[in-house]
Coordinates of C-alpha atoms in Angstrom, one line a residue:
Chain O
X30 CA -19.0 20.5 70.4
X31 CA -21.2 23.6 70.1
X32 CA -20.8 23.8 66.3
X33 CA -21.7 20.3 65.4
X34 CA -25.3 21.2 64.6
X35 CA -26.2 18.4 62.2
X36 CA -24.6 15.8 64.5
X37 CA -26.7 17.1 67.4
X38 CA -30.0 17.2 65.6
X39 CA -29.5 13.7 64.1
X40 CA -28.5 12.3 67.4
X41 CA -31.6 13.7 69.1
X42 CA -33.7 12.0 66.4
X43 CA -31.8 8.7 66.7
X44 CA -31.9 8.3 70.5
X45 CA -35.6 7.8 70.6
X46 CA -35.5 5.2 67.9
X47 CA -32.6 3.4 69.5
X48 CA -34.4 3.2 72.8
X49 CA -37.6 2.0 71.2
X50 CA -35.6 -0.7 69.3
X51 CA -34.0 -1.8 72.5
X52 CA -37.4 -2.2 74.2
X53 CA -38.6 -4.2 71.1
X54 CA -35.5 -6.4 71.2
X55 CA -36.0 -6.9 75.0
X56 CA -39.7 -7.9 75.0
X57 CA -39.9 -9.5 71.6
X58 CA -36.9 -11.7 72.3
X59 CA -39.1 -14.8 72.6
X60 CA -40.2 -14.5 68.9
X61 CA -37.3 -13.0 67.0
X62 CA -33.5 -12.8 67.5
X63 CA -32.8 -10.8 70.6
X64 CA -33.1 -10.9 74.3
X65 CA -31.8 -9.3 77.5
X66 CA -28.1 -9.1 76.5
X67 CA -28.6 -7.4 73.2
X68 CA -31.3 -5.1 74.5
X69 CA -29.1 -4.1 77.4
X70 CA -26.3 -3.2 75.1
X71 CA -28.5 -1.2 72.7
X72 CA -30.1 0.7 75.5
X73 CA -26.7 1.5 76.9
X74 CA -25.6 2.7 73.4
X75 CA -28.5 5.2 73.4
X76 CA -27.1 6.8 76.6
X77 CA -23.5 6.6 75.4
X78 CA -24.2 8.3 72.1
X79 CA -25.9 11.1 74.0
X80 CA -22.8 11.4 76.2
X81 CA -20.5 11.5 73.3
X82 CA -22.3 14.1 71.2
X83 CA -23.4 16.3 74.0
X84 CA -21.4 16.0 77.3
X85 CA -20.9 13.8 80.2
X86 CA -22.7 16.3 82.5
X87 CA -25.8 16.3 80.2
X88 CA -26.1 12.6 80.2
X89 CA -25.5 12.4 83.9
X90 CA -28.3 14.9 84.5
X91 CA -30.7 12.4 82.8
X92 CA -29.2 9.3 84.3
X93 CA -27.2 10.0 87.5
X94 CA -24.4 7.6 88.3
X95 CA -26.1 6.3 91.5
X96 CA -29.2 5.3 89.5
X97 CA -27.0 3.3 87.1
X98 CA -25.2 1.6 89.9
X99 CA -28.5 0.6 91.5
X100 CA -29.7 -0.6 88.1
X101 CA -26.8 -3.0 87.7
X102 CA -27.5 -4.5 91.1
X103 CA -31.3 -4.5 90.6
X104 CA -31.0 -6.7 87.5
X105 CA -29.1 -9.4 89.3
X106 CA -31.6 -9.1 92.1
X107 CA -34.6 -9.6 89.7
X108 CA -33.0 -12.7 88.2
X109 CA -32.0 -14.3 91.5
X110 CA -35.3 -13.1 93.1
X111 CA -37.2 -15.1 90.4
X112 CA -35.2 -18.2 91.4
X113 CA -35.8 -17.6 95.1
X114 CA -39.5 -17.0 94.6
X115 CA -39.9 -20.4 92.8
X116 CA -37.9 -21.9 95.6
X117 CA -40.3 -20.6 98.2
X118 CA -43.3 -21.6 96.1
X119 CA -42.2 -25.2 96.4
X120 CA -40.4 -25.7 93.1
X121 CA -36.8 -26.1 92.2
X122 CA -34.6 -22.9 92.0
X123 CA -35.4 -21.1 88.7
X124 CA -38.2 -23.6 87.8
X125 CA -40.6 -21.1 86.1
X126 CA -43.6 -23.4 86.5
X127 CA -43.9 -21.8 89.9
X128 CA -45.0 -18.5 88.4
X129 CA -48.2 -20.0 87.1
X130 CA -49.0 -23.3 88.7
X131 CA -52.1 -24.1 86.6
X132 CA -50.3 -23.4 83.3
X133 CA -46.7 -24.5 83.5
X134 CA -46.1 -23.4 79.9
X135 CA -47.4 -19.8 80.7
X136 CA -45.1 -19.9 83.8
X137 CA -42.2 -20.5 81.4
X138 CA -43.2 -17.4 79.4
X139 CA -43.4 -15.2 82.5
X140 CA -40.2 -16.6 83.8
X141 CA -38.3 -16.0 80.6
X142 CA -39.7 -12.4 80.4
X143 CA -38.7 -11.7 84.0
X144 CA -35.2 -13.2 83.7
X145 CA -34.5 -11.4 80.4
X146 CA -35.6 -8.2 82.1
X147 CA -33.1 -8.8 84.8
X148 CA -30.3 -9.5 82.4
X149 CA -31.2 -6.4 80.3
X150 CA -31.2 -4.1 83.3
X151 CA -27.9 -5.4 84.5
X152 CA -26.2 -5.2 81.2
X153 CA -27.4 -1.6 80.6
X154 CA -26.3 -0.6 84.1
X155 CA -22.9 -2.1 83.8
X156 CA -22.2 -0.8 80.3
X157 CA -23.2 2.8 81.2
X158 CA -21.2 2.5 84.5
X159 CA -18.1 1.5 82.6
X160 CA -18.6 4.4 80.1
X161 CA -19.0 6.8 83.0
X162 CA -15.9 5.5 84.7
X163 CA -13.8 5.9 81.6
X164 CA -15.0 9.3 80.6
X165 CA -15.2 10.9 84.0
X166 CA -11.3 11.0 84.0
X167 CA -9.7 14.1 82.6
X168 CA -8.5 13.4 79.1
X169 CA -4.9 14.2 78.3
X170 CA -5.6 14.9 74.7
X171 CA -8.0 17.6 73.6
X172 CA -10.4 17.2 70.7
X173 CA -8.1 18.8 68.1
X174 CA -5.4 16.2 68.7
X175 CA -7.5 13.5 67.1
Chain T
X27 CA -6.4 -40.9 52.8
X28 CA -5.5 -39.9 49.3
X29 CA -3.2 -37.0 48.5
X30 CA -6.0 -34.7 47.3
X31 CA -9.1 -35.5 49.2
X32 CA -11.1 -32.4 48.2
X33 CA -14.1 -33.4 50.3
X34 CA -11.8 -33.5 53.4
X35 CA -10.0 -30.3 52.6
X36 CA -13.2 -28.3 51.9
X37 CA -14.9 -29.8 54.9
X38 CA -12.1 -28.7 57.2
X39 CA -11.3 -25.4 55.6
X40 CA -13.5 -23.6 58.2
X41 CA -11.5 -24.9 61.1
X42 CA -8.2 -24.0 59.5
X43 CA -9.4 -20.5 58.7
X44 CA -10.4 -19.8 62.3
X45 CA -7.2 -21.3 63.6
X46 CA -5.2 -19.0 61.4
X47 CA -7.3 -16.1 62.7
X48 CA -6.8 -17.3 66.3
X49 CA -3.0 -17.5 65.7
X50 CA -3.0 -14.0 64.3
X51 CA -4.6 -12.8 67.6
X52 CA -2.1 -14.9 69.6
X53 CA 0.8 -13.4 67.7
X54 CA -0.3 -9.9 68.5
X55 CA -0.6 -10.8 72.2
X56 CA 2.8 -12.3 72.3
X57 CA 4.9 -10.1 70.0
X58 CA 3.5 -6.6 70.5
X59 CA 4.7 -4.6 73.4
X60 CA 1.8 -2.1 73.6
X61 CA -0.9 -3.1 76.2
X62 CA -3.8 -1.7 74.2
X63 CA -2.7 -3.7 71.2
X64 CA -2.5 -6.8 73.3
X65 CA -6.1 -6.4 74.3
X66 CA -7.1 -6.0 70.6
X67 CA -5.2 -9.2 69.9
X68 CA -7.0 -11.0 72.7
X69 CA -10.3 -9.8 71.2
X70 CA -9.4 -11.2 67.8
X71 CA -8.4 -14.5 69.4
X72 CA -11.7 -14.5 71.2
X73 CA -13.8 -13.8 68.2
X74 CA -12.1 -16.5 66.3
X75 CA -12.9 -19.0 69.0
X76 CA -16.5 -17.9 68.9
X77 CA -16.7 -18.5 65.2
X78 CA -15.1 -21.9 65.5
X79 CA -17.8 -22.8 68.0
X80 CA -20.6 -21.6 65.9
X81 CA -19.3 -23.3 62.8
X82 CA -19.3 -26.6 64.7
X83 CA -23.0 -26.1 65.4
X84 CA -23.9 -25.5 61.7
X85 CA -25.8 -28.1 59.9
X86 CA -25.8 -28.2 56.1
X87 CA -29.2 -27.1 54.7
X88 CA -30.2 -26.0 58.2
X89 CA -31.7 -22.7 59.1
X90 CA -31.6 -20.3 62.1
X91 CA -33.1 -22.0 65.2
X92 CA -36.3 -20.0 65.4
X93 CA -39.7 -21.7 65.0
X94 CA -42.5 -20.1 62.9
X95 CA -44.7 -17.8 65.0
X96 CA -47.7 -20.1 65.1
X97 CA -45.5 -22.9 66.5
X98 CA -46.5 -25.3 63.7
X99 CA -43.1 -26.9 63.3
X100 CA -42.5 -28.5 60.0
X101 CA -40.6 -31.7 60.6
X102 CA -38.8 -31.4 57.2
X103 CA -37.0 -28.3 58.2
X104 CA -33.6 -28.8 59.8
X105 CA -32.4 -26.3 62.4
X106 CA -28.8 -25.6 63.3
X107 CA -27.7 -26.6 66.7
X108 CA -28.9 -23.8 69.1
X109 CA -26.7 -24.8 72.0
X110 CA -23.4 -23.2 70.8
X111 CA -25.3 -20.1 70.0
X112 CA -26.5 -19.8 73.6
X113 CA -23.0 -20.4 75.0
X114 CA -21.3 -17.9 72.7
X115 CA -24.0 -15.3 73.1
X116 CA -23.3 -15.0 76.8
X117 CA -19.6 -15.3 76.2
X118 CA -19.6 -12.2 74.0
X119 CA -21.1 -10.1 76.6
X120 CA -18.8 -11.4 79.3
X121 CA -16.0 -10.9 76.9
X122 CA -16.7 -7.2 76.6
X123 CA -17.0 -6.9 80.3
X124 CA -13.6 -8.4 80.9
X125 CA -12.1 -6.4 78.0
X126 CA -13.3 -3.2 79.7
X127 CA -11.7 -4.4 83.0
X128 CA -8.4 -4.9 81.1
X129 CA -8.7 -1.4 79.6
X130 CA -9.4 0.1 83.0
X131 CA -6.2 -1.6 84.3
X132 CA -4.3 -0.1 81.4
X133 CA -5.6 3.4 82.3
X134 CA -4.5 2.9 85.9
X135 CA -1.0 1.6 84.8
X136 CA -0.6 4.6 82.6
X137 CA -1.5 6.9 85.5
X138 CA 1.0 5.3 87.8
X139 CA 3.9 4.7 85.4
X140 CA 3.3 7.1 82.5
X141 CA 3.7 4.5 79.8
X142 CA 1.8 1.5 78.4
X143 CA 4.7 -0.2 76.6
X144 CA 5.7 -3.5 78.2
X145 CA 9.5 -2.9 77.9
X146 CA 9.5 0.5 79.6
X147 CA 7.2 -0.9 82.3
X148 CA 9.7 -3.8 83.0
X149 CA 12.6 -1.2 83.1
X150 CA 10.7 0.9 85.7
X151 CA 9.8 -2.1 87.7
X152 CA 13.4 -3.3 87.7
X153 CA 14.6 0.1 89.0
X154 CA 12.0 0.1 91.7
X155 CA 13.1 -3.4 92.8
X156 CA 16.8 -2.4 92.8
X157 CA 16.0 0.7 94.9
X158 CA 14.1 -1.4 97.3
X159 CA 17.0 -3.9 97.7
X160 CA 19.5 -1.0 98.2
X161 CA 17.3 0.5 100.9
X162 CA 16.8 -2.8 102.7
X163 CA 20.5 -3.7 102.5
X164 CA 21.3 -0.3 104.2
X165 CA 18.9 -1.1 107.0
X166 CA 20.3 -4.6 107.4
X167 CA 23.8 -3.2 107.3
X168 CA 23.1 -0.7 110.1
X169 CA 21.7 -3.5 112.3
X170 CA 24.7 -5.7 111.5
Chain C
X25 CA -8.7 -11.9 57.7
X26 CA -7.1 -8.9 56.0
X27 CA -8.4 -6.7 58.7
X28 CA -6.7 -8.8 61.4
X29 CA -3.5 -8.7 59.5
X30 CA -3.8 -4.9 59.2
X31 CA -4.2 -4.7 63.0
X32 CA -0.8 -6.5 63.3
X33 CA 0.9 -3.8 61.1
X34 CA -0.8 -0.6 62.2
X35 CA 1.3 1.6 64.4
X36 CA -1.4 4.1 65.2
X37 CA -3.5 2.8 68.0
X38 CA -6.4 4.9 66.7
X39 CA -6.4 2.9 63.5
X40 CA -6.1 -0.3 65.5
X41 CA -9.2 0.5 67.5
X42 CA -11.1 1.3 64.3
X43 CA -9.9 -1.9 62.5
X44 CA -11.0 -4.0 65.5
X45 CA -14.5 -2.5 65.1
X46 CA -14.5 -3.4 61.4
X47 CA -13.2 -6.9 62.2
X48 CA -16.2 -7.4 64.6
X49 CA -18.7 -6.2 62.1
X50 CA -17.3 -8.6 59.4
X51 CA -17.3 -11.5 61.8
X52 CA -20.9 -10.7 62.6
X53 CA -21.7 -11.0 58.9
X54 CA -20.0 -14.4 58.9
X55 CA -22.1 -15.5 61.9
X56 CA -25.3 -14.7 60.1
X57 CA -24.1 -16.9 57.3
X58 CA -23.5 -19.6 59.9
X59 CA -27.2 -19.4 61.0
X60 CA -26.4 -17.8 64.4
X61 CA -28.5 -14.7 64.1
X62 CA -28.7 -14.0 67.8
X63 CA -25.0 -14.2 68.2
X64 CA -24.4 -12.0 65.2
X65 CA -26.7 -9.4 66.6
X66 CA -24.8 -9.4 69.9
X67 CA -21.4 -9.3 68.2
X68 CA -22.4 -6.4 66.0
X69 CA -23.8 -4.4 68.9
X70 CA -21.0 -5.2 71.4
X71 CA -18.0 -5.6 69.2
X72 CA -18.5 -2.9 66.8
X73 CA -20.3 -0.5 69.2
X74 CA -19.3 -0.7 72.8
X75 CA -15.8 -2.1 72.4
X76 CA -14.7 0.5 70.0
X77 CA -16.1 3.3 72.2
X78 CA -14.3 1.9 75.2
X79 CA -11.1 1.4 73.2
X80 CA -11.2 5.1 72.2
X81 CA -12.0 6.1 75.7
X82 CA -8.8 4.3 76.8
X83 CA -6.8 5.9 74.1
X84 CA -7.9 9.4 75.1
X85 CA -6.6 8.6 78.6
X86 CA -3.3 7.1 77.4
X87 CA -1.5 7.7 74.1
X88 CA -2.1 7.2 70.5
X89 CA 1.0 5.6 69.0
X90 CA 2.9 2.4 69.8
X91 CA 6.6 2.6 69.9
X92 CA 8.4 0.4 67.4
X93 CA 9.1 -3.2 68.7
X94 CA 12.4 -3.5 70.4
X95 CA 13.0 -7.3 70.1
X96 CA 12.9 -9.5 67.0
X97 CA 9.6 -11.2 66.2
X98 CA 11.2 -14.5 65.4
X99 CA 10.6 -16.3 68.7
X100 CA 6.9 -15.3 69.0
X101 CA 6.4 -16.2 65.4
X102 CA 7.9 -19.7 66.0
X103 CA 5.7 -20.2 69.1
X104 CA 2.6 -19.2 67.2
X105 CA 3.4 -21.4 64.2
X106 CA 3.9 -24.5 66.4
X107 CA 0.7 -23.9 68.3
X108 CA -1.2 -23.4 65.1
X109 CA 0.2 -26.5 63.6
X110 CA -0.8 -28.5 66.7
X111 CA -4.3 -27.1 66.6
X112 CA -4.6 -27.9 62.9
X113 CA -3.3 -31.4 63.6
X114 CA -6.1 -31.7 66.1
X115 CA -8.8 -30.8 63.6
X116 CA -7.9 -33.6 61.3
X117 CA -10.1 -35.9 63.3
X118 CA -13.0 -33.5 63.3
X119 CA -16.2 -34.2 61.3
X120 CA -16.7 -32.4 58.1
X121 CA -18.2 -28.9 58.2
X122 CA -22.0 -29.0 58.3
X123 CA -22.2 -32.7 58.9
X124 CA -25.5 -33.6 60.5
X125 CA -24.1 -36.7 62.2
X126 CA -21.3 -35.0 64.0
X127 CA -21.1 -35.8 67.8
X128 CA -22.0 -32.2 68.6
X129 CA -25.3 -32.5 66.8
X130 CA -26.7 -35.8 68.1
X131 CA -26.9 -35.3 71.9
X132 CA -28.5 -32.4 73.6
X133 CA -29.0 -30.1 70.6
X134 CA -31.9 -32.0 68.9
X135 CA -33.3 -32.8 72.3
X136 CA -33.7 -29.1 73.1
X137 CA -35.2 -28.5 69.6
X138 CA -37.8 -31.2 70.0
X139 CA -38.8 -30.6 73.6
X140 CA -39.0 -26.9 73.7
X141 CA -42.1 -26.8 71.5
X142 CA -44.3 -28.3 74.1
X143 CA -42.4 -27.5 77.3
X144 CA -41.6 -23.8 76.7
X145 CA -43.6 -22.9 73.6
X146 CA -41.4 -20.0 72.6
X147 CA -40.4 -19.7 68.9
X148 CA -36.9 -18.6 69.5
X149 CA -35.1 -21.7 70.7
X150 CA -32.0 -19.8 71.6
X151 CA -34.0 -17.6 74.1
X152 CA -35.7 -20.7 75.5
X153 CA -32.4 -22.5 76.2
X154 CA -30.7 -19.3 77.4
X155 CA -33.4 -18.4 80.0
X156 CA -34.9 -21.7 80.9
X157 CA -32.9 -24.9 80.3
X158 CA -29.6 -23.1 81.1
X159 CA -31.0 -20.5 83.5
X160 CA -28.2 -21.2 86.0
X161 CA -25.6 -20.5 83.5
X162 CA -27.1 -17.2 82.5
X163 CA -27.5 -16.2 86.2
X164 CA -23.8 -16.8 86.5
X165 CA -23.0 -14.8 83.4
X166 CA -25.1 -11.9 84.7
X167 CA -23.2 -12.0 87.9
X168 CA -19.9 -12.0 86.0
X169 CA -20.9 -8.9 84.0
X170 CA -22.0 -7.2 87.3
X171 CA -18.7 -8.1 88.9
X172 CA -16.7 -6.7 86.0
X173 CA -18.7 -3.5 86.3
X174 CA -17.8 -3.2 90.0
X175 CA -14.2 -4.0 89.1
X176 CA -14.0 -1.1 86.6
X177 CA -15.7 1.2 89.1
X178 CA -13.2 0.3 91.8
X179 CA -10.2 0.8 89.5
X180 CA -11.3 4.0 87.9
X181 CA -13.4 6.0 90.3
X182 CA -12.5 4.9 93.8
X183 CA -8.8 5.7 93.5
X184 CA -9.4 9.2 92.2
X185 CA -11.2 10.0 95.4
X186 CA -8.3 8.8 97.4
X187 CA -5.8 10.9 95.4
X188 CA -8.0 13.9 96.1
X189 CA -7.8 13.1 99.8
X190 CA -4.1 12.9 99.5
X191 CA -3.9 16.3 97.9
X192 CA -5.9 17.8 100.7
X193 CA -3.6 16.3 103.3
X194 CA -0.7 18.0 101.6

């Protein structure tokens, strides 16, 4: 991949934009199409494109596998933790009014934000995990065979 | 029902289109021996089901279920049913997760057996089973 | 449609993977027409992006061409045609496309649309339902995605370590 100069420069430019777009989709999901699932996938794509154009070692130096595994678990934990918190605050499981007792509607906003964050982190983690798992095996074909 | 009820035919065209797509995917799953191709067929089937669901939620003259930013909802505007959208949204992501699980299984199968064609797999399986039976019958024979 | 048929014919698995990506993108366009912008967004990102990458990753680990079919396609074709006919017979009772009085439109759907304005106050109704009214569902889905990730990890990385151990034993 040493000689693909244009590909590498364009990728470097794109990755920042893709990540920014993922964050926009994540936190603007209340107002426009988007949300945790889409944002998670787009964020994962940013890492995957880096892995494809450069190499698996490069992307794993930025984002080591153990971080990704922890991310996948942490997202589910954030989601379930929100539910457990509202349970201990005296509300029903996942009743977001618990997050802001004086303004139940604001509580809904916080709740949705937190839960979507959990979903996004999990989806990113799992997608990157899957990508790592597939590419870390030695390929039988070399590049020229395609 | 009359012989040519155009209203009826046009109104049901969407279902029929998606069913034809679904059956295309189904055909690939059943008839093709290659495991990767089976997964692709399953994906086509899956996407057709998604579109069938979404088309049920569509209302004529409706728009995407997003309110204006200032939350001043105009009662004259009709929105399409958002519930199918939610269900399918999650289903797509779960779908890709299960697809990747299937592909991972295929990679493992290839590493164990050296092939991803169903016929060859069955042949190898049969040989292994026959060998097993032969071995076991020898053991039983010695005991007898 | 044509893309799906092309997938049936293509012998090269590389072409199949690419065609399935194209198919996803086209279906995403169709979903936009059907007012499901959120779903179309997901389909475009997942179907055309991640799925294709994973498909190619698998092909790199396996092989590129499918061997020609060994048995006749008559029986599968028959099964598929019968199933399709049964499904089409089932749709004859369905309401017309886009009808506002269809059973699917009169129960919970409008209820969510009306109530979410004051109860949740989030413009995107899909997000409101996804995260709030159906929060349990989404928690379950997240758990499923997580589980699938663990499954792939077990299948593809755990066993390699074991094989290495075996080699050391030898």
